[in-house]
Coordinates of C-alpha atoms in Angstrom, one line a residue:
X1 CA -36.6 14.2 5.7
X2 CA -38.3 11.9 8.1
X3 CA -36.7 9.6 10.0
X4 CA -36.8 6.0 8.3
X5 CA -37.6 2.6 10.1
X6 CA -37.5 -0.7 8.8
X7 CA -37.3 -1.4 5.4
X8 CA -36.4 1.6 3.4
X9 CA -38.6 1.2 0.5
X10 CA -41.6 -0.1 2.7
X11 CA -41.0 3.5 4.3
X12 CA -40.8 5.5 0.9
X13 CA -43.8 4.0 0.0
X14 CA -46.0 5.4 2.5
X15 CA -48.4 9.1 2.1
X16 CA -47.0 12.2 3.6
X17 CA -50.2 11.8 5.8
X18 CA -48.0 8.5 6.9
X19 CA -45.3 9.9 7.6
X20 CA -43.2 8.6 4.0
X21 CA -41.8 11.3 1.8
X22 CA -42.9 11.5 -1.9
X23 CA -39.6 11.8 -3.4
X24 CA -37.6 9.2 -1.1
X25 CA -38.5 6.4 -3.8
X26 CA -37.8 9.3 -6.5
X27 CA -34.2 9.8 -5.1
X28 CA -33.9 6.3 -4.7
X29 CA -34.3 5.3 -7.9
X30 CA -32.2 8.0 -9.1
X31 CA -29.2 6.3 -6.7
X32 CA -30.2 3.2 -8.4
X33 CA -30.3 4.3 -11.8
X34 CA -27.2 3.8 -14.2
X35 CA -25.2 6.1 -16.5
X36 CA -24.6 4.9 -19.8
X37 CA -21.5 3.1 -21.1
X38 CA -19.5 5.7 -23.1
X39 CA -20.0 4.5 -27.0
X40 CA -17.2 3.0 -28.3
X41 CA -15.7 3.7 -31.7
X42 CA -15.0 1.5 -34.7
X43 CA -13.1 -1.8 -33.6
X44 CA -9.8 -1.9 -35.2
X45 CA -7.2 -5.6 -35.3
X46 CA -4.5 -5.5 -32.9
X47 CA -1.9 -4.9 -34.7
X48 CA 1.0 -3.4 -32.8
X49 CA 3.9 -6.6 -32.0
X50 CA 4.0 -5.7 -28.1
X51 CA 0.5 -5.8 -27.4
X52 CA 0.2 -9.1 -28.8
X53 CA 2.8 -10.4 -26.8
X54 CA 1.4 -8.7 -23.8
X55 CA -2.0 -10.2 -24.7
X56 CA -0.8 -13.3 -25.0
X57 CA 0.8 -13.7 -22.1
X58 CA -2.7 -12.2 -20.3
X59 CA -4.3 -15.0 -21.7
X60 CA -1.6 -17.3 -20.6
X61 CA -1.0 -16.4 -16.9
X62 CA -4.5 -14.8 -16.3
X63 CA -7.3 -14.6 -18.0
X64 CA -7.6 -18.3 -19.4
X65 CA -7.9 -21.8 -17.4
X66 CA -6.6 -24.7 -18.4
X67 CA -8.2 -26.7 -21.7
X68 CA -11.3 -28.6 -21.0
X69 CA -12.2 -26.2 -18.1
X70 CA -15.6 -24.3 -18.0
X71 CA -16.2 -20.8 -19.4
X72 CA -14.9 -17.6 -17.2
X73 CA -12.4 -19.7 -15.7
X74 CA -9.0 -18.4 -14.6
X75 CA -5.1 -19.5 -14.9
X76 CA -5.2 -18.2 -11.0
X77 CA -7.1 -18.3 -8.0
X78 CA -8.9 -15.3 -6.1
X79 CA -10.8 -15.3 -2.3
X80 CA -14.6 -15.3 -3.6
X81 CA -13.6 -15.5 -7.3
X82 CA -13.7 -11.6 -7.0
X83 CA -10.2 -10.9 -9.2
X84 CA -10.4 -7.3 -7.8
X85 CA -7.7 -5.8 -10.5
X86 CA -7.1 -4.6 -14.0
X87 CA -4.6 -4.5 -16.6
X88 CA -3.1 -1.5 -18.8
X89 CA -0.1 -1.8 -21.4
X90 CA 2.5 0.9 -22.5
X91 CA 4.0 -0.4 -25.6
X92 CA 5.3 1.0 -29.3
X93 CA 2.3 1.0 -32.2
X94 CA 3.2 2.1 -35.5
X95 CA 6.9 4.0 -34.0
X96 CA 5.2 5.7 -31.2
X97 CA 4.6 4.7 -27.6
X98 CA 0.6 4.2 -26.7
X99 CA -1.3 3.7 -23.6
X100 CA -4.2 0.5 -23.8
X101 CA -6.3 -0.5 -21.4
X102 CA -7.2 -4.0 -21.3
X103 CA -10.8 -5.8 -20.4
X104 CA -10.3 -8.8 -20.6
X105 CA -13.7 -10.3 -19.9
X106 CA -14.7 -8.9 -23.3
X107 CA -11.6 -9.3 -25.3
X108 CA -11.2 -5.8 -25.9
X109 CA -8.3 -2.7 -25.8
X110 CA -9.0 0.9 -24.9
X111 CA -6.1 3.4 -26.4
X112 CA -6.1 5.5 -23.9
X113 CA -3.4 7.6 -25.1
X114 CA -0.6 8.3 -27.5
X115 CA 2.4 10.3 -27.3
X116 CA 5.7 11.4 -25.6
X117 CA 3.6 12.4 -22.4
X118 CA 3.6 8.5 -22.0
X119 CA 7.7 8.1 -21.6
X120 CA 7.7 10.9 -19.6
X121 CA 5.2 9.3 -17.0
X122 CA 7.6 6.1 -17.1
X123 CA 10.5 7.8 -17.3
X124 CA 8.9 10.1 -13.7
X125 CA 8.0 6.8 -12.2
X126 CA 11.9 5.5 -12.9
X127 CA 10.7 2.6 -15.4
X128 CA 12.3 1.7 -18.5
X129 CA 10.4 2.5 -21.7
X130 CA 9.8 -0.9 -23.5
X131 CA 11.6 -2.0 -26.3
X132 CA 10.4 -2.6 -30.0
X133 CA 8.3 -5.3 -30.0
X134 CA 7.9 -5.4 -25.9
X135 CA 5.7 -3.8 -23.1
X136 CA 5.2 -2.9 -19.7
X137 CA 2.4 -4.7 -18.1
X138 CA 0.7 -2.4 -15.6
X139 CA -1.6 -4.1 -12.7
X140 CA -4.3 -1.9 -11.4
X141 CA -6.1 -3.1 -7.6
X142 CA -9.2 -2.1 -7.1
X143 CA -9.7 -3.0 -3.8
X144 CA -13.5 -1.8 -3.4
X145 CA -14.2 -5.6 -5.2
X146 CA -12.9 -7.4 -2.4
X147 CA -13.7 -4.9 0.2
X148 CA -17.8 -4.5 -0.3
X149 CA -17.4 -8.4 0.5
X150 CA -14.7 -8.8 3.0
X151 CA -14.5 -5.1 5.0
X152 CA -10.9 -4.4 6.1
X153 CA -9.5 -7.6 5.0
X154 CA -10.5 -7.4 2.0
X155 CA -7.9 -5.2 1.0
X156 CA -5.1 -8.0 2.1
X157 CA -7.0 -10.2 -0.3
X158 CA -6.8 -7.8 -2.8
X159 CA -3.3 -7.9 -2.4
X160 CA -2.3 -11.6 -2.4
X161 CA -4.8 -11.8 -5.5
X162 CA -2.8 -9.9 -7.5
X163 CA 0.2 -11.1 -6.6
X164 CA -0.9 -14.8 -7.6
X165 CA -1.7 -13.3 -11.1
X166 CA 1.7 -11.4 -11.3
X167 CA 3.4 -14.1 -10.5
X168 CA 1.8 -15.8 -13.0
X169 CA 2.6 -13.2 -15.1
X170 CA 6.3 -13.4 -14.5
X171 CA 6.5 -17.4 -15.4
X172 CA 3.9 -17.0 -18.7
X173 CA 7.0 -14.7 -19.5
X174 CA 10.2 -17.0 -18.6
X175 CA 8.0 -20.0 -20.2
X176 CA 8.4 -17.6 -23.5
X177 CA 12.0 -17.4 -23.4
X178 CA 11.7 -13.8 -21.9
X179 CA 13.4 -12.9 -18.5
X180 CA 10.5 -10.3 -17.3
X181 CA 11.1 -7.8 -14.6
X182 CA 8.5 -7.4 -11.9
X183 CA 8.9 -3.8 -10.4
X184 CA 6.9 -2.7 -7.0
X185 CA 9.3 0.2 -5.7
X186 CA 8.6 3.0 -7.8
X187 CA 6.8 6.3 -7.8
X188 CA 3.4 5.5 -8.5
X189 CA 1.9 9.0 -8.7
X190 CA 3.1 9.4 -12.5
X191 CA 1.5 6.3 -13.9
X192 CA -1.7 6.8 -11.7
X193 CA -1.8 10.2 -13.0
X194 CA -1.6 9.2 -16.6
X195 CA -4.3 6.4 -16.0
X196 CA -6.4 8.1 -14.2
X197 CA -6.4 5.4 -11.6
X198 CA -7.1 7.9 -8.5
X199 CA -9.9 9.0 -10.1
X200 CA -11.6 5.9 -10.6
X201 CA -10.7 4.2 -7.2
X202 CA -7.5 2.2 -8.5
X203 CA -4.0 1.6 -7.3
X204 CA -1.1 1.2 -9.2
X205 CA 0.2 -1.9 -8.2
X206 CA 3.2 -3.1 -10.2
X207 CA 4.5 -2.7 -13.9
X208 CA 6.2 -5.7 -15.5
X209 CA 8.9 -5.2 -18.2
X210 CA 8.8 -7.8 -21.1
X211 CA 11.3 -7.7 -23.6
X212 CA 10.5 -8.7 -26.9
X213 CA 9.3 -12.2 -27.4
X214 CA 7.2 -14.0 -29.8
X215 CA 3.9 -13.5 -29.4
X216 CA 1.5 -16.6 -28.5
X217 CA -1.9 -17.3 -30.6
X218 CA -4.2 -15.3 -29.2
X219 CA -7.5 -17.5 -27.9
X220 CA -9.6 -14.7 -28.2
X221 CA -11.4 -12.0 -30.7
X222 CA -9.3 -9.1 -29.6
X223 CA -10.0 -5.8 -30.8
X224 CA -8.9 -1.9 -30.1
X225 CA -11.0 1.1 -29.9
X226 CA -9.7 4.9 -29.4
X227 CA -10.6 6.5 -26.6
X228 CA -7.9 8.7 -26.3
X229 CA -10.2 11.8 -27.1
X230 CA -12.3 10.9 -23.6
X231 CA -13.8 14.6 -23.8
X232 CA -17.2 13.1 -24.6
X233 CA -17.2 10.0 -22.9
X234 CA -19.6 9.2 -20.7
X235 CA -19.3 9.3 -16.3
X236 CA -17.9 6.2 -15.0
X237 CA -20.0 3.9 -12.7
X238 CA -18.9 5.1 -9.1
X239 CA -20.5 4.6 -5.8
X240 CA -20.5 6.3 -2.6
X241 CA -19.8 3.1 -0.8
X242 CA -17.0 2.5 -2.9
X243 CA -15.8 6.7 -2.4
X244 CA -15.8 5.9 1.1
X245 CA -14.0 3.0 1.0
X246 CA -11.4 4.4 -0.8
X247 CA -11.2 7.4 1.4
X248 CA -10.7 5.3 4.8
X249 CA -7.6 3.6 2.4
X250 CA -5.7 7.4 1.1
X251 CA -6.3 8.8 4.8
X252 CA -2.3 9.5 4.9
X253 CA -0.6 11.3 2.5
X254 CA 1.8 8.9 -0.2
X255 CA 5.4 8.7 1.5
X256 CA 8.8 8.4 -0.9
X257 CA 8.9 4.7 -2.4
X258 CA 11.8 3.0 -1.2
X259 CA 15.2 2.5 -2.9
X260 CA 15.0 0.1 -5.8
X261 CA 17.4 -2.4 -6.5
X262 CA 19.1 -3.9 -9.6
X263 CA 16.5 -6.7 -10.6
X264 CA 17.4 -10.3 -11.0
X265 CA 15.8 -13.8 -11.0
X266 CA 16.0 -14.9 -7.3
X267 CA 13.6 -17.1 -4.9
X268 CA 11.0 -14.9 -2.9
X269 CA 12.0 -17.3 0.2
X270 CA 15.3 -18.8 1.0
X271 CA 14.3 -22.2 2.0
X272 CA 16.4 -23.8 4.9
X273 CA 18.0 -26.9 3.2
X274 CA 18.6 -30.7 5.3
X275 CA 14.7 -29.9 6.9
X276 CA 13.3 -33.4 5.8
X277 CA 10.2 -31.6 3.7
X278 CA 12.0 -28.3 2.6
X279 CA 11.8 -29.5 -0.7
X280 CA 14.8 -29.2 -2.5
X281 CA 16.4 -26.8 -4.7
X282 CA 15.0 -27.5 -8.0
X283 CA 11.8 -25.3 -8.4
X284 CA 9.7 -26.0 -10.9
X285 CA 12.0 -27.0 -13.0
X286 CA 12.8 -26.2 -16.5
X287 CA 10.9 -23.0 -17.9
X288 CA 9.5 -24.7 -21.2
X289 CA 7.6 -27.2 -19.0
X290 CA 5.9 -24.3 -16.9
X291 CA 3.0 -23.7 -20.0
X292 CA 1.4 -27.0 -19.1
X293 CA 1.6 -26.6 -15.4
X294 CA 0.0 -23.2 -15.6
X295 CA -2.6 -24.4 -18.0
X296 CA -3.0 -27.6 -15.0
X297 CA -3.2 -25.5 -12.3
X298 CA -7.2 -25.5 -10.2
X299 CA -8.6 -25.2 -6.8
X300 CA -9.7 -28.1 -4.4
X301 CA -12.7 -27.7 -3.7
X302 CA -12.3 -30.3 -0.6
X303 CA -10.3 -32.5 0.4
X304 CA -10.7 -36.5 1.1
X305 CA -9.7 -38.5 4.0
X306 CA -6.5 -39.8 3.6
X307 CA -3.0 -39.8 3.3
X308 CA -0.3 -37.9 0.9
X309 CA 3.0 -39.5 0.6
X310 CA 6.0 -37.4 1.7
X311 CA 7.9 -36.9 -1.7
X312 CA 4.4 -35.2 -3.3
X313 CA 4.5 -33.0 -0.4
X314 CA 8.3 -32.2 -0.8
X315 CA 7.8 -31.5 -4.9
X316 CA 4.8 -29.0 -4.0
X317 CA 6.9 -27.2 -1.7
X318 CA 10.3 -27.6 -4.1
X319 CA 8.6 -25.3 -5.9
X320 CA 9.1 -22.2 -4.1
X321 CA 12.4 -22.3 -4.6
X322 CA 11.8 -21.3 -8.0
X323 CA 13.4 -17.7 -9.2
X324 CA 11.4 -14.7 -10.5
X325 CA 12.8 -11.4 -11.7
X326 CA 11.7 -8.6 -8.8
X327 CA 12.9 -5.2 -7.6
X328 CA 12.4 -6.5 -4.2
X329 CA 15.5 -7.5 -2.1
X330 CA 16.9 -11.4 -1.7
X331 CA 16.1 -11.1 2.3
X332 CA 12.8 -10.8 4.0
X333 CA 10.8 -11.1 6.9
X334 CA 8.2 -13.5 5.6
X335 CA 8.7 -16.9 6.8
X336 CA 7.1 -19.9 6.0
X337 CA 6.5 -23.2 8.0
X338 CA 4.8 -26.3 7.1
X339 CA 2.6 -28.5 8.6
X340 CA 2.1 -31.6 8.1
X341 CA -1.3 -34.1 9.3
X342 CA -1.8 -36.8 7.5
X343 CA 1.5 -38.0 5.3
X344 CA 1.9 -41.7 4.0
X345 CA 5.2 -41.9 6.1
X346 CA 3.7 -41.1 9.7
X347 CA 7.5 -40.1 10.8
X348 CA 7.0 -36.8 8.3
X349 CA 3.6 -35.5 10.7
X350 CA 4.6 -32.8 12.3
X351 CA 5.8 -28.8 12.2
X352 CA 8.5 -28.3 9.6
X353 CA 9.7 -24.3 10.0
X354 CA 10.9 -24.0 6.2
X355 CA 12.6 -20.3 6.3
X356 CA 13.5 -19.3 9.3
X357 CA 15.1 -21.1 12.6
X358 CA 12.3 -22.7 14.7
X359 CA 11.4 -25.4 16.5
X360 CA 10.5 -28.3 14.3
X361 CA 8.0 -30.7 16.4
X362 CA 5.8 -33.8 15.8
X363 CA 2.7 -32.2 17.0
X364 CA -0.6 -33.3 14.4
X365 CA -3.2 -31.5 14.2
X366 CA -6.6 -33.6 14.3
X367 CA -9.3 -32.6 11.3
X368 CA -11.3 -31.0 13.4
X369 CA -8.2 -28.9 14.3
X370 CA -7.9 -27.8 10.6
X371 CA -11.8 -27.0 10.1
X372 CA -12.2 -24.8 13.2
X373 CA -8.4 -23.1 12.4
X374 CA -10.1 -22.4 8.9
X375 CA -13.5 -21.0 10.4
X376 CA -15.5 -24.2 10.4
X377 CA -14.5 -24.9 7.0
X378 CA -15.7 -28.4 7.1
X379 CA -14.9 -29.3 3.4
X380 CA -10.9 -28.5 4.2
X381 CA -10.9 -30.6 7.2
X382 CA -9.1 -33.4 5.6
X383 CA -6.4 -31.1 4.3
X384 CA -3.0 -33.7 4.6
X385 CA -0.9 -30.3 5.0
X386 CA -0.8 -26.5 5.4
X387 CA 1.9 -24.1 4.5
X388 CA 1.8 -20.9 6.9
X389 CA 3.2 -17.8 5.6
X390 CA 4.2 -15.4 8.2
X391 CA 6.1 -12.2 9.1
X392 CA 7.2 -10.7 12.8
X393 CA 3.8 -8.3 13.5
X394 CA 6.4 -5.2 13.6
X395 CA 7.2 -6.3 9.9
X396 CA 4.2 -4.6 8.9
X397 CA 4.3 -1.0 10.7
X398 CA 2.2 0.4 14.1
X399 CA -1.4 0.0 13.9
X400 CA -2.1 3.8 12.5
X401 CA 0.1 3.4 9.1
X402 CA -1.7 3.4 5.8
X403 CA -1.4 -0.6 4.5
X404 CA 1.3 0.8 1.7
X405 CA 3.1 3.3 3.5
X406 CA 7.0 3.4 4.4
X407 CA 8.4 1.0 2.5
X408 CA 5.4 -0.9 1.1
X409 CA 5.7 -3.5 3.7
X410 CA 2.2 -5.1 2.9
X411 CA 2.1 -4.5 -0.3
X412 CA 5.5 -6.4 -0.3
X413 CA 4.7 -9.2 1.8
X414 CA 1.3 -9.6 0.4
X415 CA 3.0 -10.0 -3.1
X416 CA 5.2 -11.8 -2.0
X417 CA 2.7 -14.0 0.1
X418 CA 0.8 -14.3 -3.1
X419 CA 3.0 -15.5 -5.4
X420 CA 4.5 -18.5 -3.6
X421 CA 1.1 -19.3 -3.4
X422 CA 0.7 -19.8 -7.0
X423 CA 4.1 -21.2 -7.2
X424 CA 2.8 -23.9 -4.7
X425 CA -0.2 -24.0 -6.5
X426 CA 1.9 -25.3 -9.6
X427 CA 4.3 -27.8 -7.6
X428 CA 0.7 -29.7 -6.4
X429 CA -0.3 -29.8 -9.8
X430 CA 3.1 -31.3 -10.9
X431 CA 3.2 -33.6 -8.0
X432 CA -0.1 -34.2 -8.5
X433 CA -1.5 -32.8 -5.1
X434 CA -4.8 -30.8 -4.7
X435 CA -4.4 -27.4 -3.0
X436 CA -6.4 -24.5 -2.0
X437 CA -5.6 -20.9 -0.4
X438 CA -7.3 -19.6 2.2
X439 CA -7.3 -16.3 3.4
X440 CA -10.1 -16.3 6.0
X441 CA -8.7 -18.5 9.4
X442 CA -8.1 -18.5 13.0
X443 CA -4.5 -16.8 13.1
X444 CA -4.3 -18.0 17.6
X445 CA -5.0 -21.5 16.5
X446 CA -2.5 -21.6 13.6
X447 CA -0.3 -20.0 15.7
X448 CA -0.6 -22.8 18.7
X449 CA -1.0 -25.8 16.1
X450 CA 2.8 -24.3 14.5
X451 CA 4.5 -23.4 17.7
X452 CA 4.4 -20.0 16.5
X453 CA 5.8 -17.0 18.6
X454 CA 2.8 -14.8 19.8
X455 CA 4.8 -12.0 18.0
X456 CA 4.3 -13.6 14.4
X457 CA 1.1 -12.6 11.8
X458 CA 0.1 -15.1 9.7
X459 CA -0.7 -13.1 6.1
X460 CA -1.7 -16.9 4.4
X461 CA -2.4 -20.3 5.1
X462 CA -2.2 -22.5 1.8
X463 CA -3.6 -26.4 1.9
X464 CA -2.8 -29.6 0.1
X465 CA -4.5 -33.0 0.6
X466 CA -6.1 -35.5 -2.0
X467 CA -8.9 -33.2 -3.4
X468 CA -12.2 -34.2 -3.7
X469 CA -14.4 -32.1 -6.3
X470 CA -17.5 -33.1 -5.0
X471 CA -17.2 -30.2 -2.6
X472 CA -18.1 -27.1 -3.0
X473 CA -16.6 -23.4 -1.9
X474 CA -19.2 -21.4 -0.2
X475 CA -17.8 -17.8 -1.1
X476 CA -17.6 -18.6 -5.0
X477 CA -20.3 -16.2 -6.8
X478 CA -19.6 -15.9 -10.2
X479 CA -19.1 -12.4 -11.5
X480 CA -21.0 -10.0 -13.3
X481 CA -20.6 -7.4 -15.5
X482 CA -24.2 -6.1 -15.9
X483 CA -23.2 -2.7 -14.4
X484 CA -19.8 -2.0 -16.4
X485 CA -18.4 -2.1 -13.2
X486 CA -14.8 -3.2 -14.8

C-alpha cells in the first residue's frame, strides 16, 4: 500500500499513476459502512412485578430529569454528557428467573435469557437471587464513551459517572420504602459471562439488590422483545479504536475480588464533627422527601459573582452524611476538604479539612485562582466553594496496576467519589445552592490552594456558588444514537 500523506481521502482519491491506490477509498468505506441492527421481535407489555419496580426506579434515579426540564435530560450528571454505562436486570417473570437488558433511550427491554443458568451465574458471583417481586440491578461501564473523548482519564470519569447514577440508584430505592444493597466486591467473571459484557467491551460494575417494593408509574412506553435465541442476530457495532482501548484496560489478568462484608446503611465519609462547615449529622433528611430533591437536582452552568451564606453551604455538605446500603467497609482513605471563597460571613473563608485531621486555614482563593485550578474555566470562576475529594497517592496501587486490580481501589474510591457527589448535588438543591462537578483541573494548584500534602490525589473537585444559567459548558454534545452504538 503506498505510503499516505495529508488527508487520507485527498490521497485515496488520486490514480495509481499518482501514486493513490484504487481500493484505499473501497476499504475505507467498507470501515465506514455499518452492520445492521439485529430485527427485533414482536413487542410484548412489561408485565413481570420486579421489572417494573426496577424500571421505575431507572426512570427515577437515572434516566428522567426533573418536570419541566428539556427532552434527554437526566436525574444525574456525567463529564461531557457522555453517560458511558448500561443497565441489565435479573428478576422472576411468570415463576422463573430472566435476564433483560435495558435501553433506556428507547424505552425498551431485551430478554436476554431465561432459566436456572441465571441463579447459578449470581449464585458464582456470591449475589443473592432476588425475591418475588424484586431485582438485581446490574450497571455495565463502557468506558470506550468517555475514553474516545478524554484518553486515559476518561476511564476515571467513567467511574465517578456511574457512581453518581448508583447512588442515585440507592436513594430512588430508600425513597420507595426499600433498603437496597449496593454490591462492588464480587466475582464479576460469572455475570460478565452471562451478559456477554467482555465481548462487547463492558465491565461489570456493580449489582444492586432491591427487595420488593411497589412499583412507580412508569413515564415511558416500555416494551420487551426476546432475544434470548441470539443465534441469528446480527454483529454488534464494534471498532478497532474501541478494541484497542479495551485491550490497553484487560492488559493484567483479573485478580480475586476482595472479602465482602455484611451490608448496611452507613455514610461513605465519616465527617469530622465541631469543624464550623462540616455540616452536621442530618443528611438529607427523611427518605420520603428525597423524590423531590432528586427530581430538583441540575448542573450550574456558571456561576455569578457573589456571596453564599454559611448555613447553605453547611446544608450542601450535611448531606453527605447521609447512609446508603454498600458492601464497602465504614473506613476509607478518601478524604474530603472544603474550601471556601466567597461566604456571606467572611469569618467562614478559608480551608475546612472535613474527614480527615488537617490544617484548617483562612487562606482564599481569588476567582482567578478557581478558573486557572479548573483549566481556564472562566464560567466557574465565581464558584463561592469547592469540595476536594482526595485519597493518599499509595491508596490507589504503583503506577503498573490495572485501574481495578487488588482490591478495586479505584473502582472503590471512584464510586465512592461519585456518589457523594450526587449526594452534594442534592444538599445544594435543598439549600438552594447551584453546583457543578468537575473532573478536568489542576490537581498542584488545588493541592497548594488546600494546604494539601504533596502525597495526596485529588480524584474530584465539586463546586457550589449562586448559579447563573446564562453560561454555558463547553464539553456538553448531546448524544447520538444514529450508529446503535448503545
Amino acid at each position: 500500500m503506498p505510503e499516505v500523506q495529508g488527508n487520507a481521502l485527498t490521497t485515496a482519491a488520486r490514480t495509481p499513476a499518482e501514486g493513490g491506490s484504487p481500493d484505499f477509498a473501497a476499504g475505507m468505506w467498507a470501515r465506514m459502512a455499518l452492520s445492521p441492527a439485529p430485527r427485533e421481535a414482536p413487542a410484548e407489555p412489561v408485565e413481570a412485578p420486579g421489572l417494573r419496580l426496577a424500571l421505575s426506579l431507572l426512570e427515577e434515579g437515572v434516566l428522567t430529569g426533573g418536570t419541566g426540564r428539556g427532552p434527554g435530560t437526566k436525574a444525574v450528571p456525567s463529564a461531557g454528557a457522555v453517560y458511558p454505562y448500561g443497565f441489565a436486570v435479573i428478576t422472576a417473570e411468570r415463576g422463573a428467573p430472566a435476564l433483560f437488558r435495558i435501553d433506556g433511550d428507547r424505552r425498551s427491554c431485551a430478554r436476554l435469557a431465561t432459566g436456572p443458568r441465571i441463579p447459578k451465574a449470581l449464585a458464582a458471583s456470591g449475589l443473592e437471587a432476588p425475591a418475588d417481586g424484586g431485582a438485581v440491578i446490574i450497571t455495565l461501564t463502557r468506558p470506550w464513551l468517555s475514553m474516545r473523548k478524554y484518553g486515559d482519564r476518561g476511564y476515571l470519569y467513567t467511574q465517578i459517572d456511574a457512581g453518581h447514577a448508583v447512588g442515585n440508584l440507592l436513594l430512588a430505592s430508600a425513597g420507595r420504602g426499600a433498603e437496597a444493597l449496593l454490591s462492588l466486591r464480587f466475582p464479576r467473571e460469572p455475570l460478565s459471562g452471562l451478559l456477554e459484557a467482555s465481548g462487547n467491551y463492558r465491565e461489570v460494575h456493580s449489582a444492586v439488590l432491591v427487595p420488593a417494593a411497589a412499583a412507580g408509574e412508569l413515564r415511558g412506553s416500555w416494551t420487551v422483545h426476546d432475544e434470548s435465541d441470539r443465534s441469528l442476530a446480527a454483529p454488534t457495532w464494534q471498532s478497532w479504536l474501541e478494541a484497542a482501548c479495551w485491550e490497553s484496560l484487560s492488559a493484567r489478568p483479573d485478580r480475586p475480588a476482595p472479602p465482602r462484608l455484611p451490608g448496611a446503611p452507613a455514610p461513605l465519609a465519616g465527617l469530622r464533627t465541631g469543624l464550623p462547615l462540616s455540616g452536621g449529622t442530618d443528611g438529607l433528611g427523611a427518605p420520603d422527601g428525597w423524590p423531590a430533591l432528586l427530581a430538583a437536582r441540575s448542573s450550574s452552568k456558571a456561576f455569578a459573582p457573589g456571596t453564599v451564606p454559611a448555613a447553605a453551604i453547611r446544608q450542601a455538605v450535611a448531606a453527605l452524611t447521609t447512609p446508603v446500603g454498600t458492601d464497602l467497609p465504614a473506613s476509607s482513605p478518601l478524604a474530603a476538604t472544603l474550601v471556601v471563597r466567597s461566604a456571606a460571613e467572611p469569618e467562614y473563608n478559608g480551608v475546612h479539612p472535613l474527614t480527615r485531621h488537617g490544617k484548617q486555614s483562612a487562606g482564599t482563593p481569588s476567582a482567578e485562582d478557581v478558573a486557572q485550578a479548573c483549566m481556564r474555566q472562566r464560567p466557574l470562576a465565581e464558584a463561592a466553594a469547592a469540595l476536594l475529594l482526595h485519597a493518599p497517592r499509595t491508596a490507589l496501587g504503583g503506577p503498573r496496576r490495572r485501574p481495578d486490580d487488588g482490591a478495586g481501589n479505584l473502582r472503590e474510591l471512584a464510586f465512592r467519589c461519585g456518589a457523594l457527589g450526587q449526594l452534594l448535588y442534592l444538599g445544594a438543591a435543598r439549600s438552594g445552592t447551584g453546583v457543578t462537578g468537575v473532573g478536568g483541573f489542576d490537581s498542584a494548584l488545588w493541592r497548594s490552594l488546600a494546604g494539601l500534602p504533596q502525597t495526596e490525589e485529588i480524584l474530584y473537585v465539586l463546586l457550589l456558588g449562586r448559579p447563573d444559567e446564562s453560561g454555558a459548558k463547553l464539553d456538553r454534545l448531546s448524544t447520538a444514537h444514529a450508529q446503535n452504538e448503545r
